Amino acid sequence: MAIEVGQTVPEIECKTSEGASLKLSDYQGKNIVLYFYPKDSTPGCTTEACNFRDNHESFADLDATIIGVSPDSAESHQSFKEKHDLPFTLIVDEDHQLAESFGVWKLKKKPDREYWGNERSTFIIDKNGVIQKVYRNVKVEGHTEEALQFIRENLT
């Protein structure tokens, strides 16, 4: 079941690429841009992460924290962060518990195969832990600016 606007984020304990534990409720008092992406170091995911990196200060100015989530390992995340100088947290979701709770763990179909993975999605969460905006099937081009504008117009 997919999470919707108006719902409170689930209380799921996650691990970061650095091995720290966190829950989304740890960010109470901050807006959160929680983005799910398919895989570290792939072209679209790298572009998306770098777009968030390049706008990191603008989000911080709006009291918004960026958090990325994929099913990759901590080692993969660390390498991805270091290679692209990503200043935000990446959550290790190898068991896809967080992705499933947000309804983004989907069966993907290509002409030669089917497989499970994250649907590129972003959730804007307010300072009280309530979902304010859901972007599903995100197209990377222009998405960061769209999320930034939503926060600027609705959560400041």
mmCIF file of C-alpha atoms in Angstrom:
data_model
loop_
_atom_site.group_PDB
_atom_site.id
_atom_site.type_symbol
_atom_site.label_atom_id
_atom_site.label_comp_id
_atom_site.label_asym_id
_atom_site.label_seq_id
_atom_site.Cartn_x
_atom_site.Cartn_y
_atom_site.Cartn_z
ATOM 1 C CA MET A 1 0.000 0.000 0.000
ATOM 2 C CA ALA A 2 1.454 3.347 -1.028
ATOM 3 C CA ILE A 3 1.850 6.179 1.425
ATOM 4 C CA GLU A 4 -0.122 9.316 0.546
ATOM 5 C CA VAL A 5 -0.186 13.045 1.241
ATOM 6 C CA GLY A 6 -1.387 13.721 4.787
ATOM 7 C CA GLN A 7 0.021 10.524 6.274
ATOM 8 C CA THR A 8 2.764 10.464 8.892
ATOM 9 C CA VAL A 9 6.034 8.804 7.898
ATOM 10 C CA PRO A 10 6.466 5.234 9.140
ATOM 11 C CA GLU A 11 8.696 4.526 12.135
ATOM 12 C CA ILE A 12 11.260 2.265 10.517
ATOM 13 C CA GLU A 13 14.817 2.083 11.769
ATOM 14 C CA CYS A 14 17.278 2.424 8.894
ATOM 15 C CA LYS A 15 21.039 2.341 8.455
ATOM 16 C CA THR A 16 23.040 5.030 6.733
ATOM 17 C CA SER A 17 26.029 4.479 4.479
ATOM 18 C CA GLU A 18 28.199 5.328 7.507
ATOM 19 C CA GLY A 19 26.533 2.582 9.578
ATOM 20 C CA ALA A 20 24.529 4.911 11.837
ATOM 21 C CA SER A 21 20.925 4.109 12.753
ATOM 22 C CA LEU A 22 18.197 6.599 12.016
ATOM 23 C CA LYS A 23 14.452 6.988 11.826
ATOM 24 C CA LEU A 24 12.787 9.698 9.794
ATOM 25 C CA SER A 25 11.302 10.979 13.064
ATOM 26 C CA ASP A 26 14.869 11.888 14.079
ATOM 27 C CA TYR A 27 14.453 14.834 11.703
ATOM 28 C CA GLN A 28 11.413 16.241 13.541
ATOM 29 C CA GLY A 29 11.579 20.027 13.218
ATOM 30 C CA LYS A 30 13.115 19.881 9.728
ATOM 31 C CA ASN A 31 11.543 19.471 6.322
ATOM 32 C CA ILE A 32 12.755 16.350 4.540
ATOM 33 C CA VAL A 33 13.248 15.622 0.865
ATOM 34 C CA LEU A 34 13.225 11.823 0.835
ATOM 35 C CA TYR A 35 14.104 10.534 -2.591
ATOM 36 C CA PHE A 36 14.143 6.918 -3.702
ATOM 37 C CA TYR A 37 16.337 5.984 -6.637
ATOM 38 C CA PRO A 38 17.103 2.679 -8.357
ATOM 39 C CA LYS A 39 20.890 2.249 -8.167
ATOM 40 C CA ASP A 40 24.125 4.022 -7.264
ATOM 41 C CA SER A 41 26.426 5.135 -10.075
ATOM 42 C CA THR A 42 23.967 4.706 -12.936
ATOM 43 C CA PRO A 43 23.526 7.667 -15.310
ATOM 44 C CA GLY A 44 20.062 8.870 -14.203
ATOM 45 C CA CYS A 45 20.721 8.281 -10.512
ATOM 46 C CA THR A 46 24.067 10.072 -10.675
ATOM 47 C CA THR A 47 22.482 13.056 -12.423
ATOM 48 C CA GLU A 48 19.683 13.179 -9.833
ATOM 49 C CA ALA A 49 22.104 12.945 -6.888
ATOM 50 C CA CYS A 50 24.362 15.641 -8.354
ATOM 51 C CA ASN A 51 21.354 17.914 -8.937
ATOM 52 C CA PHE A 52 20.423 17.544 -5.262
ATOM 53 C CA ARG A 53 24.080 18.132 -4.331
ATOM 54 C CA ASP A 54 24.254 21.295 -6.437
ATOM 55 C CA ASN A 55 21.105 22.643 -4.747
ATOM 56 C CA HIS A 56 21.965 21.399 -1.255
ATOM 57 C CA GLU A 57 22.528 24.910 0.134
ATOM 58 C CA SER A 58 19.209 26.153 -1.271
ATOM 59 C CA PHE A 59 17.384 23.300 0.461
ATOM 60 C CA ALA A 60 19.319 23.932 3.692
ATOM 61 C CA ASP A 61 18.302 27.609 3.533
ATOM 62 C CA LEU A 62 14.682 26.378 3.638
ATOM 63 C CA ASP A 63 15.433 24.116 6.622
ATOM 64 C CA ALA A 64 15.135 21.025 4.421
ATOM 65 C CA THR A 65 17.281 17.911 4.715
ATOM 66 C CA ILE A 66 17.905 15.708 1.669
ATOM 67 C CA ILE A 67 17.989 11.934 2.169
ATOM 68 C CA GLY A 68 18.513 9.418 -0.638
ATOM 69 C CA VAL A 69 17.397 5.779 -0.495
ATOM 70 C CA SER A 70 18.310 2.812 -2.671
ATOM 71 C CA PRO A 71 18.768 -0.928 -2.142
ATOM 72 C CA ASP A 72 22.549 -0.631 -2.569
ATOM 73 C CA SER A 73 25.037 -1.644 0.139
ATOM 74 C CA ALA A 74 26.767 0.721 2.563
ATOM 75 C CA GLU A 75 30.013 0.258 0.623
ATOM 76 C CA SER A 76 28.337 1.167 -2.666
ATOM 77 C CA HIS A 77 26.742 4.247 -1.060
ATOM 78 C CA GLN A 78 30.047 5.382 0.453
ATOM 79 C CA SER A 79 31.813 5.063 -2.886
ATOM 80 C CA PHE A 80 28.976 6.936 -4.634
ATOM 81 C CA LYS A 81 29.046 9.711 -2.020
ATOM 82 C CA GLU A 82 32.825 10.114 -2.187
ATOM 83 C CA LYS A 83 33.048 10.023 -5.976
ATOM 84 C CA HIS A 84 30.392 12.731 -6.399
ATOM 85 C CA ASP A 85 30.980 14.691 -3.178
ATOM 86 C CA LEU A 86 27.401 14.161 -1.966
ATOM 87 C CA PRO A 87 26.791 16.160 1.236
ATOM 88 C CA PHE A 88 23.618 14.348 2.317
ATOM 89 C CA THR A 89 22.654 11.056 3.929
ATOM 90 C CA LEU A 90 22.103 7.900 1.897
ATOM 91 C CA ILE A 91 20.022 5.149 3.483
ATOM 92 C CA VAL A 92 20.919 1.508 2.927
ATOM 93 C CA ASP A 93 17.629 -0.257 2.138
ATOM 94 C CA GLU A 94 18.930 -3.678 1.078
ATOM 95 C CA ASP A 95 15.822 -5.420 2.425
ATOM 96 C CA HIS A 96 13.683 -2.706 0.734
ATOM 97 C CA GLN A 97 11.601 -2.332 3.902
ATOM 98 C CA LEU A 98 11.513 1.465 3.595
ATOM 99 C CA ALA A 99 10.801 1.339 -0.153
ATOM 100 C CA GLU A 100 7.942 -1.099 0.420
ATOM 101 C CA SER A 101 6.468 1.057 3.201
ATOM 102 C CA PHE A 102 6.420 4.040 0.810
ATOM 103 C CA GLY A 103 5.034 1.939 -2.044
ATOM 104 C CA VAL A 104 7.987 2.450 -4.375
ATOM 105 C CA TRP A 105 9.321 -1.150 -4.562
ATOM 106 C CA LYS A 106 7.950 -2.147 -7.974
ATOM 107 C CA LEU A 107 8.182 -4.860 -10.581
ATOM 108 C CA LYS A 108 9.984 -3.325 -13.549
ATOM 109 C CA LYS A 109 9.648 -4.666 -17.070
ATOM 110 C CA LYS A 110 12.182 -4.433 -19.854
ATOM 111 C CA PRO A 111 11.912 -6.181 -23.220
ATOM 112 C CA ASP A 112 14.370 -8.885 -22.137
ATOM 113 C CA ARG A 113 13.590 -9.266 -18.413
ATOM 114 C CA GLU A 114 11.546 -8.403 -15.335
ATOM 115 C CA TYR A 115 13.033 -7.418 -11.992
ATOM 116 C CA TRP A 116 12.176 -5.630 -8.741
ATOM 117 C CA GLY A 117 13.559 -2.214 -7.889
ATOM 118 C CA ASN A 118 12.853 1.281 -6.627
ATOM 119 C CA GLU A 119 10.540 3.455 -8.665
ATOM 120 C CA ARG A 120 12.219 6.876 -8.823
ATOM 121 C CA SER A 121 10.070 8.834 -6.341
ATOM 122 C CA THR A 122 10.366 11.800 -3.992
ATOM 123 C CA PHE A 123 8.421 12.576 -0.836
ATOM 124 C CA ILE A 124 8.389 16.042 0.711
ATOM 125 C CA ILE A 125 7.861 15.691 4.465
ATOM 126 C CA ASP A 126 7.098 18.617 6.748
ATOM 127 C CA LYS A 127 8.636 19.438 10.121
ATOM 128 C CA ASN A 128 5.988 17.320 11.879
ATOM 129 C CA GLY A 129 6.734 14.185 9.856
ATOM 130 C CA VAL A 130 3.672 14.481 7.603
ATOM 131 C CA ILE A 131 3.871 13.803 3.861
ATOM 132 C CA GLN A 132 3.084 17.055 2.026
ATOM 133 C CA LYS A 133 3.921 16.138 -1.580
ATOM 134 C CA VAL A 134 4.495 12.907 -3.502
ATOM 135 C CA TYR A 135 6.305 12.714 -6.827
ATOM 136 C CA ARG A 136 6.152 9.272 -8.472
ATOM 137 C CA ASN A 137 7.867 8.122 -11.681
ATOM 138 C CA VAL A 138 10.159 11.127 -11.409
ATOM 139 C CA LYS A 139 11.866 12.448 -14.517
ATOM 140 C CA VAL A 140 15.291 13.678 -13.427
ATOM 141 C CA GLU A 141 15.370 16.806 -15.599
ATOM 142 C CA GLY A 142 13.960 19.753 -13.612
ATOM 143 C CA HIS A 143 12.859 17.645 -10.643
ATOM 144 C CA THR A 144 15.195 19.195 -8.069
ATOM 145 C CA GLU A 145 13.953 22.688 -8.926
ATOM 146 C CA GLU A 146 10.343 21.474 -8.732
ATOM 147 C CA ALA A 147 10.894 20.072 -5.218
ATOM 148 C CA LEU A 148 12.697 23.226 -4.132
ATOM 149 C CA GLN A 149 9.869 25.406 -5.426
ATOM 150 C CA PHE A 150 7.249 23.287 -3.612
ATOM 151 C CA ILE A 151 9.079 23.712 -0.295
ATOM 152 C CA ARG A 152 9.613 27.434 -0.893
ATOM 153 C CA GLU A 153 5.909 27.980 -1.651
ATOM 154 C CA ASN A 154 4.355 25.636 0.902
ATOM 155 C CA LEU A 155 6.668 24.894 3.821
ATOM 156 C CA THR A 156 8.404 28.156 4.723
#
